[in-house]
């Protein structure tokens, strides 16, 4: 597997695993329960995530150009380890993330707005920023992280809470935390 393909798969897999049990999955459940239009909701999630993660990746590239490589390596390594700790904390969905206010716009626009806002400051957005700085590629990271988010959320939209009851979220969080920690250590030692 070439380096670019391996990096794409790494980013997509890391984001997909980190997204399981995330508040945006809970938001997906609420949106599909409210609108009952999974394909329209999927399109809204895709559009919101592409925009949000492209902005996050751009921020990562911006950091890469203004921070000395040695400092960036340490900042990224520590950031990935912090992401590992953050991933262990279960997410909850608060009122401000709920799609009720966005519902007046319809399924697509309501999803676009709700998902874009829910992703601001979310662990997958922060991870996308750090991954873009690590891999120096806006479009590869933005598209791979968007794919990862979609891989985690599409089954929720199509199969609802049946799948959420069967997935051991605690184990998934531990696997995602381990993956972030490994990337953090690899980054710190300069591999």
PDB file of C-alpha atoms in Angstrom, residues 70 72-78 80-81 134 181-191:
ATOM      1  CA  UNK A  70      10.420  20.609  16.185  1.00  0.00           C
ATOM      2  CA  UNK A  72       5.044  21.280  15.918  1.00  0.00           C
ATOM      3  CA  UNK A  73       6.151  17.659  16.377  1.00  0.00           C
ATOM      4  CA  UNK A  74       5.963  18.022  20.162  1.00  0.00           C
ATOM      5  CA  UNK A  75       2.652  19.901  20.038  1.00  0.00           C
ATOM      6  CA  UNK A  76       1.148  17.267  17.747  1.00  0.00           C
ATOM      7  CA  UNK A  77       2.463  14.358  19.817  1.00  0.00           C
ATOM      8  CA  UNK A  78       1.028  15.831  23.004  1.00  0.00           C
ATOM      9  CA  UNK A  80      -2.691  13.108  20.025  1.00  0.00           C
ATOM     10  CA  UNK A  81      -2.069  11.830  23.550  1.00  0.00           C
ATOM     11  CA  UNK A 134       1.018  15.877  10.608  1.00  0.00           C
ATOM     12  CA  UNK A 181      -1.909   7.404  21.958  1.00  0.00           C
ATOM     13  CA  UNK A 182       0.158   5.275  19.545  1.00  0.00           C
ATOM     14  CA  UNK A 183       0.095   8.037  16.920  1.00  0.00           C
ATOM     15  CA  UNK A 184       1.071  10.528  19.637  1.00  0.00           C
ATOM     16  CA  UNK A 185       4.054   8.454  20.751  1.00  0.00           C
ATOM     17  CA  UNK A 186       5.134   7.809  17.140  1.00  0.00           C
ATOM     18  CA  UNK A 187       4.926  11.537  16.470  1.00  0.00           C
ATOM     19  CA  UNK A 188       6.937  12.380  19.600  1.00  0.00           C
ATOM     20  CA  UNK A 189       9.745   9.962  18.744  1.00  0.00           C
ATOM     21  CA  UNK A 190       9.825  11.243  15.184  1.00  0.00           C
ATOM     22  CA  UNK A 191       8.943   8.151  13.158  1.00  0.00           C
TER      23      UNK A 191
END
